[in-house]
């Protein structure tokens, strides 16, 4: 089993290279091993394009004149169950069968109804040996966004905020106040490039006029989501600059103005987080970072609708102001980012 874990670990490393570019598909890595040597590897690069297994097998074919014979003696390792249905691309299980690869080692099953167990079943029916559950927890964690969307019918939710050492979120005079240093800001921009959307409330938008892009990192800017119940925000704010698709949840209208999409909710007095997340789910948004303000963060916390919390604590005190949200979960990491402390929690209650 130890040898299998080594190769699935390599699959995970490859798969993670697709973070931010494959959603709403899962991240997947694959390696082809012959005689305890990797002869081909690949990962899913971009949504709608070739899957990991295709790229790994194609690498073998391009590198070796006797690729057909090598594949018949090989094991292919895949972090997620090979697909068995026609989607944007043909089934990967069929490709493995076509090349007569005799053994497949799978990290974890795919929870998607059109795949779940069907890829494994198809391989076994073709006489291929299949081993499953190697580094299963690690494989599931890598695709936690995908699993959440498929199983819970909502995006994966990451809460992010900064607080002072004495536990305040912001001054109460509606003035912008930076709590963290440039290192933390650069990290947040990297996080944005990895997720599908970033969400803020009306007050944060009015006070901070955020761009919510990735100026300090490489990658694509996420879609922007703002909650503005009565459409009171100034249209000249950065969020409405038409550079990125922006969803405005409100109670006034449903309309499209270029890249700005207004979505009216039926009831703005109850279940607002639930309604918003369902609308985002319908639009294939697989993950969202919620960056404020305190009221918005607290509403999702109160509803139990969060999966991770990434909390910066700066070096300054405010002594008074808006209290930072209160949250409890399992600590998965504590880091130092410049002079700021970063605490990462995961929700230990299913939401």
PDB file of N, CA and C in Angstrom, residues 131-196:
ATOM      1  N   UNK A 131      -8.298  -0.838  -7.500  1.00  0.00           N
ATOM      2  CA  UNK A 131      -8.078  -0.648  -6.066  1.00  0.00           C
ATOM      3  C   UNK A 131      -8.535   0.756  -5.712  1.00  0.00           C
ATOM      4  N   UNK A 132      -9.354   0.890  -4.684  1.00  0.00           N
ATOM      5  CA  UNK A 132      -9.901   2.206  -4.319  1.00  0.00           C
ATOM      6  C   UNK A 132      -9.533   2.578  -2.886  1.00  0.00           C
ATOM      7  N   UNK A 133      -9.733   3.856  -2.548  1.00  0.00           N
ATOM      8  CA  UNK A 133      -9.579   4.317  -1.174  1.00  0.00           C
ATOM      9  C   UNK A 133      -8.153   4.559  -0.725  1.00  0.00           C
ATOM     10  N   UNK A 134      -7.240   4.811  -1.651  1.00  0.00           N
ATOM     11  CA  UNK A 134      -5.851   5.114  -1.283  1.00  0.00           C
ATOM     12  C   UNK A 134      -5.732   6.617  -1.030  1.00  0.00           C
ATOM     13  N   UNK A 135      -5.309   6.994   0.172  1.00  0.00           N
ATOM     14  CA  UNK A 135      -5.279   8.403   0.602  1.00  0.00           C
ATOM     15  C   UNK A 135      -6.649   9.052   0.373  1.00  0.00           C
ATOM     16  N   UNK A 136      -7.678   8.317   0.722  1.00  0.00           N
ATOM     17  CA  UNK A 136      -9.044   8.758   0.432  1.00  0.00           C
ATOM     18  C   UNK A 136      -9.376  10.101   1.080  1.00  0.00           C
ATOM     19  N   UNK A 137      -9.028  10.273   2.348  1.00  0.00           N
ATOM     20  CA  UNK A 137      -9.349  11.528   3.032  1.00  0.00           C
ATOM     21  C   UNK A 137      -8.652  12.713   2.377  1.00  0.00           C
ATOM     22  N   UNK A 138      -7.378  12.517   2.000  1.00  0.00           N
ATOM     23  CA  UNK A 138      -6.633  13.595   1.358  1.00  0.00           C
ATOM     24  C   UNK A 138      -7.241  13.942   0.003  1.00  0.00           C
ATOM     25  N   UNK A 139      -7.684  12.930  -0.729  1.00  0.00           N
ATOM     26  CA  UNK A 139      -8.295  13.170  -2.039  1.00  0.00           C
ATOM     27  C   UNK A 139      -9.634  13.893  -1.896  1.00  0.00           C
ATOM     28  N   UNK A 140     -10.406  13.530  -0.886  1.00  0.00           N
ATOM     29  CA  UNK A 140     -11.678  14.213  -0.652  1.00  0.00           C
ATOM     30  C   UNK A 140     -11.457  15.657  -0.219  1.00  0.00           C
ATOM     31  N   UNK A 141     -10.458  15.887   0.611  1.00  0.00           N
ATOM     32  CA  UNK A 141     -10.177  17.244   1.075  1.00  0.00           C
ATOM     33  C   UNK A 141      -9.755  18.144  -0.081  1.00  0.00           C
ATOM     34  N   UNK A 142      -8.931  17.616  -0.983  1.00  0.00           N
ATOM     35  CA  UNK A 142      -8.498  18.414  -2.125  1.00  0.00           C
ATOM     36  C   UNK A 142      -9.703  18.926  -2.906  1.00  0.00           C
ATOM     37  N   UNK A 143     -10.711  18.092  -3.075  1.00  0.00           N
ATOM     38  CA  UNK A 143     -11.896  18.464  -3.842  1.00  0.00           C
ATOM     39  C   UNK A 143     -13.081  18.799  -2.953  1.00  0.00           C
ATOM     40  N   UNK A 144     -12.809  19.400  -1.795  1.00  0.00           N
ATOM     41  CA  UNK A 144     -13.882  19.746  -0.872  1.00  0.00           C
ATOM     42  C   UNK A 144     -14.881  20.718  -1.502  1.00  0.00           C
ATOM     43  N   UNK A 145     -14.431  21.587  -2.386  1.00  0.00           N
ATOM     44  CA  UNK A 145     -15.350  22.503  -3.052  1.00  0.00           C
ATOM     45  C   UNK A 145     -16.327  21.719  -3.929  1.00  0.00           C
ATOM     46  N   UNK A 146     -15.788  20.820  -4.734  1.00  0.00           N
ATOM     47  CA  UNK A 146     -16.602  20.004  -5.632  1.00  0.00           C
ATOM     48  C   UNK A 146     -17.557  19.113  -4.844  1.00  0.00           C
ATOM     49  N   UNK A 147     -17.060  18.465  -3.799  1.00  0.00           N
ATOM     50  CA  UNK A 147     -17.897  17.572  -2.993  1.00  0.00           C
ATOM     51  C   UNK A 147     -19.029  18.356  -2.335  1.00  0.00           C
ATOM     52  N   UNK A 148     -18.745  19.549  -1.833  1.00  0.00           N
ATOM     53  CA  UNK A 148     -19.772  20.356  -1.179  1.00  0.00           C
ATOM     54  C   UNK A 148     -20.870  20.725  -2.168  1.00  0.00           C
ATOM     55  N   UNK A 149     -20.473  21.160  -3.348  1.00  0.00           N
ATOM     56  CA  UNK A 149     -21.470  21.559  -4.346  1.00  0.00           C
ATOM     57  C   UNK A 149     -22.350  20.375  -4.754  1.00  0.00           C
ATOM     58  N   UNK A 150     -21.736  19.218  -4.975  1.00  0.00           N
ATOM     59  CA  UNK A 150     -22.497  18.045  -5.420  1.00  0.00           C
ATOM     60  C   UNK A 150     -23.400  17.507  -4.311  1.00  0.00           C
ATOM     61  N   UNK A 151     -22.880  17.450  -3.090  1.00  0.00           N
ATOM     62  CA  UNK A 151     -23.609  16.797  -2.007  1.00  0.00           C
ATOM     63  C   UNK A 151     -24.559  17.729  -1.257  1.00  0.00           C
ATOM     64  N   UNK A 152     -24.234  19.017  -1.183  1.00  0.00           N
ATOM     65  CA  UNK A 152     -25.046  19.950  -0.405  1.00  0.00           C
ATOM     66  C   UNK A 152     -25.803  20.959  -1.260  1.00  0.00           C
ATOM     67  N   UNK A 153     -25.570  20.943  -2.564  1.00  0.00           N
ATOM     68  CA  UNK A 153     -26.258  21.848  -3.490  1.00  0.00           C
ATOM     69  C   UNK A 153     -26.048  23.314  -3.103  1.00  0.00           C
ATOM     70  N   UNK A 154     -24.848  23.628  -2.766  1.00  0.00           N
ATOM     71  CA  UNK A 154     -24.444  25.010  -2.491  1.00  0.00           C
ATOM     72  C   UNK A 154     -22.942  25.128  -2.707  1.00  0.00           C
ATOM     73  N   UNK A 155     -22.430  26.343  -2.853  1.00  0.00           N
ATOM     74  CA  UNK A 155     -20.980  26.495  -2.969  1.00  0.00           C
ATOM     75  C   UNK A 155     -20.273  26.230  -1.640  1.00  0.00           C
ATOM     76  N   UNK A 156     -18.989  25.969  -1.742  1.00  0.00           N
ATOM     77  CA  UNK A 156     -18.119  25.865  -0.575  1.00  0.00           C
ATOM     78  C   UNK A 156     -17.849  27.286  -0.089  1.00  0.00           C
ATOM     79  N   UNK A 157     -18.022  27.528   1.217  1.00  0.00           N
ATOM     80  CA  UNK A 157     -17.969  28.886   1.764  1.00  0.00           C
ATOM     81  C   UNK A 157     -16.730  29.078   2.632  1.00  0.00           C
ATOM     82  N   UNK A 158     -15.934  30.080   2.263  1.00  0.00           N
ATOM     83  CA  UNK A 158     -14.756  30.468   3.040  1.00  0.00           C
ATOM     84  C   UNK A 158     -15.013  31.866   3.608  1.00  0.00           C
ATOM     85  N   UNK A 159     -14.991  31.988   4.915  1.00  0.00           N
ATOM     86  CA  UNK A 159     -15.107  33.294   5.564  1.00  0.00           C
ATOM     87  C   UNK A 159     -13.713  33.868   5.776  1.00  0.00           C
ATOM     88  N   UNK A 160     -13.567  35.160   5.497  1.00  0.00           N
ATOM     89  CA  UNK A 160     -12.263  35.805   5.710  1.00  0.00           C
ATOM     90  C   UNK A 160     -12.493  37.153   6.372  1.00  0.00           C
ATOM     91  N   UNK A 161     -11.753  37.399   7.448  1.00  0.00           N
ATOM     92  CA  UNK A 161     -11.768  38.741   8.007  1.00  0.00           C
ATOM     93  C   UNK A 161     -10.486  39.000   8.777  1.00  0.00           C
ATOM     94  N   UNK A 162     -10.277  40.275   9.093  1.00  0.00           N
ATOM     95  CA  UNK A 162      -9.148  40.695   9.919  1.00  0.00           C
ATOM     96  C   UNK A 162      -9.693  41.357  11.173  1.00  0.00           C
ATOM     97  N   UNK A 163      -8.999  41.126  12.290  1.00  0.00           N
ATOM     98  CA  UNK A 163      -9.423  41.725  13.548  1.00  0.00           C
ATOM     99  C   UNK A 163      -8.206  42.248  14.300  1.00  0.00           C
ATOM    100  N   UNK A 164      -8.451  43.206  15.163  1.00  0.00           N
ATOM    101  CA  UNK A 164      -7.372  43.753  15.974  1.00  0.00           C
ATOM    102  C   UNK A 164      -7.055  42.801  17.118  1.00  0.00           C
ATOM    103  N   UNK A 165      -5.974  43.068  17.807  1.00  0.00           N
ATOM    104  CA  UNK A 165      -5.597  42.195  18.922  1.00  0.00           C
ATOM    105  C   UNK A 165      -6.642  42.215  20.033  1.00  0.00           C
ATOM    106  N   UNK A 166      -7.410  43.310  20.129  1.00  0.00           N
ATOM    107  CA  UNK A 166      -8.452  43.366  21.159  1.00  0.00           C
ATOM    108  C   UNK A 166      -9.828  42.985  20.590  1.00  0.00           C
ATOM    109  N   UNK A 167      -9.857  42.342  19.408  1.00  0.00           N
ATOM    110  CA  UNK A 167     -11.077  41.712  18.931  1.00  0.00           C
ATOM    111  C   UNK A 167     -12.061  42.587  18.190  1.00  0.00           C
ATOM    112  N   UNK A 168     -11.579  43.690  17.599  1.00  0.00           N
ATOM    113  CA  UNK A 168     -12.485  44.543  16.840  1.00  0.00           C
ATOM    114  C   UNK A 168     -12.284  44.350  15.342  1.00  0.00           C
ATOM    115  N   UNK A 169     -13.383  44.506  14.623  1.00  0.00           N
ATOM    116  CA  UNK A 169     -13.429  44.279  13.172  1.00  0.00           C
ATOM    117  C   UNK A 169     -13.145  45.575  12.407  1.00  0.00           C
ATOM    118  N   UNK A 170     -13.691  46.679  12.919  1.00  0.00           N
ATOM    119  CA  UNK A 170     -13.569  47.975  12.251  1.00  0.00           C
ATOM    120  C   UNK A 170     -13.995  49.070  13.217  1.00  0.00           C
ATOM    121  N   UNK A 171     -13.613  50.320  12.930  1.00  0.00           N
ATOM    122  CA  UNK A 171     -14.144  51.428  13.739  1.00  0.00           C
ATOM    123  C   UNK A 171     -15.645  51.551  13.521  1.00  0.00           C
ATOM    124  N   UNK A 172     -16.336  52.214  14.443  1.00  0.00           N
ATOM    125  CA  UNK A 172     -17.780  52.377  14.287  1.00  0.00           C
ATOM    126  C   UNK A 172     -18.138  53.726  13.686  1.00  0.00           C
ATOM    127  N   UNK A 173     -17.142  54.420  13.086  1.00  0.00           N
ATOM    128  CA  UNK A 173     -17.400  55.736  12.495  1.00  0.00           C
ATOM    129  C   UNK A 173     -17.477  55.677  10.970  1.00  0.00           C
ATOM    130  N   UNK A 174     -17.629  54.449  10.428  1.00  0.00           N
ATOM    131  CA  UNK A 174     -17.770  54.245   8.975  1.00  0.00           C
ATOM    132  C   UNK A 174     -16.557  54.727   8.187  1.00  0.00           C
ATOM    133  N   UNK A 175     -15.384  54.674   8.807  1.00  0.00           N
ATOM    134  CA  UNK A 175     -14.152  55.019   8.113  1.00  0.00           C
ATOM    135  C   UNK A 175     -13.343  53.751   7.840  1.00  0.00           C
ATOM    136  N   UNK A 176     -12.637  53.759   6.703  1.00  0.00           N
ATOM    137  CA  UNK A 176     -11.800  52.609   6.364  1.00  0.00           C
ATOM    138  C   UNK A 176     -10.609  52.545   7.320  1.00  0.00           C
ATOM    139  N   UNK A 177     -10.272  51.325   7.742  1.00  0.00           N
ATOM    140  CA  UNK A 177      -9.158  51.149   8.681  1.00  0.00           C
ATOM    141  C   UNK A 177      -8.444  49.848   8.345  1.00  0.00           C
ATOM    142  N   UNK A 178      -7.184  49.934   7.917  1.00  0.00           N
ATOM    143  CA  UNK A 178      -6.408  48.732   7.589  1.00  0.00           C
ATOM    144  C   UNK A 178      -5.863  48.103   8.865  1.00  0.00           C
ATOM    145  N   UNK A 179      -6.133  46.824   9.032  1.00  0.00           N
ATOM    146  CA  UNK A 179      -5.678  46.103  10.220  1.00  0.00           C
ATOM    147  C   UNK A 179      -4.420  45.300   9.916  1.00  0.00           C
ATOM    148  N   UNK A 180      -4.348  44.735   8.712  1.00  0.00           N
ATOM    149  CA  UNK A 180      -3.235  43.846   8.349  1.00  0.00           C
ATOM    150  C   UNK A 180      -2.222  44.544   7.451  1.00  0.00           C
ATOM    151  N   UNK A 181      -1.068  43.894   7.297  1.00  0.00           N
ATOM    152  CA  UNK A 181      -0.006  44.416   6.452  1.00  0.00           C
ATOM    153  C   UNK A 181      -0.115  43.930   5.019  1.00  0.00           C
ATOM    154  N   UNK A 182       0.832  44.338   4.201  1.00  0.00           N
ATOM    155  CA  UNK A 182       0.817  44.035   2.781  1.00  0.00           C
ATOM    156  C   UNK A 182       0.923  42.535   2.519  1.00  0.00           C
ATOM    157  N   UNK A 183       1.639  41.798   3.370  1.00  0.00           N
ATOM    158  CA  UNK A 183       1.780  40.350   3.158  1.00  0.00           C
ATOM    159  C   UNK A 183       0.421  39.648   3.212  1.00  0.00           C
ATOM    160  N   UNK A 184      -0.397  40.045   4.178  1.00  0.00           N
ATOM    161  CA  UNK A 184      -1.732  39.455   4.295  1.00  0.00           C
ATOM    162  C   UNK A 184      -2.585  39.829   3.095  1.00  0.00           C
ATOM    163  N   UNK A 185      -2.469  41.072   2.630  1.00  0.00           N
ATOM    164  CA  UNK A 185      -3.260  41.499   1.475  1.00  0.00           C
ATOM    165  C   UNK A 185      -2.883  40.714   0.223  1.00  0.00           C
ATOM    166  N   UNK A 186      -1.599  40.462   0.035  1.00  0.00           N
ATOM    167  CA  UNK A 186      -1.159  39.675  -1.118  1.00  0.00           C
ATOM    168  C   UNK A 186      -1.707  38.251  -1.039  1.00  0.00           C
ATOM    169  N   UNK A 187      -1.726  37.690   0.161  1.00  0.00           N
ATOM    170  CA  UNK A 187      -2.243  36.341   0.341  1.00  0.00           C
ATOM    171  C   UNK A 187      -3.735  36.279   0.019  1.00  0.00           C
ATOM    172  N   UNK A 188      -4.474  37.298   0.430  1.00  0.00           N
ATOM    173  CA  UNK A 188      -5.910  37.343   0.143  1.00  0.00           C
ATOM    174  C   UNK A 188      -6.162  37.399  -1.362  1.00  0.00           C
ATOM    175  N   UNK A 189      -5.332  38.142  -2.078  1.00  0.00           N
ATOM    176  CA  UNK A 189      -5.486  38.217  -3.535  1.00  0.00           C
ATOM    177  C   UNK A 189      -5.208  36.864  -4.177  1.00  0.00           C
ATOM    178  N   UNK A 190      -4.251  36.122  -3.640  1.00  0.00           N
ATOM    179  CA  UNK A 190      -3.991  34.770  -4.127  1.00  0.00           C
ATOM    180  C   UNK A 190      -5.206  33.888  -3.876  1.00  0.00           C
ATOM    181  N   UNK A 191      -5.779  33.994  -2.686  1.00  0.00           N
ATOM    182  CA  UNK A 191      -6.976  33.202  -2.372  1.00  0.00           C
ATOM    183  C   UNK A 191      -8.106  33.513  -3.349  1.00  0.00           C
ATOM    184  N   UNK A 192      -8.286  34.792  -3.675  1.00  0.00           N
ATOM    185  CA  UNK A 192      -9.358  35.156  -4.611  1.00  0.00           C
ATOM    186  C   UNK A 192      -9.173  34.466  -5.956  1.00  0.00           C
ATOM    187  N   UNK A 193      -7.925  34.352  -6.394  1.00  0.00           N
ATOM    188  CA  UNK A 193      -7.664  33.733  -7.702  1.00  0.00           C
ATOM    189  C   UNK A 193      -8.009  32.243  -7.703  1.00  0.00           C
ATOM    190  N   UNK A 194      -8.128  31.652  -6.511  1.00  0.00           N
ATOM    191  CA  UNK A 194      -8.390  30.215  -6.392  1.00  0.00           C
ATOM    192  C   UNK A 194      -9.877  29.884  -6.289  1.00  0.00           C
ATOM    193  N   UNK A 195     -10.712  30.890  -6.089  1.00  0.00           N
ATOM    194  CA  UNK A 195     -12.142  30.646  -5.867  1.00  0.00           C
ATOM    195  C   UNK A 195     -12.976  31.259  -6.985  1.00  0.00           C
ATOM    196  N   UNK A 196     -14.225  30.834  -7.050  1.00  0.00           N
ATOM    197  CA  UNK A 196     -15.107  31.284  -8.130  1.00  0.00           C
ATOM    198  C   UNK A 196     -15.672  32.677  -7.901  1.00  0.00           C
TER     199      UNK A 196
END
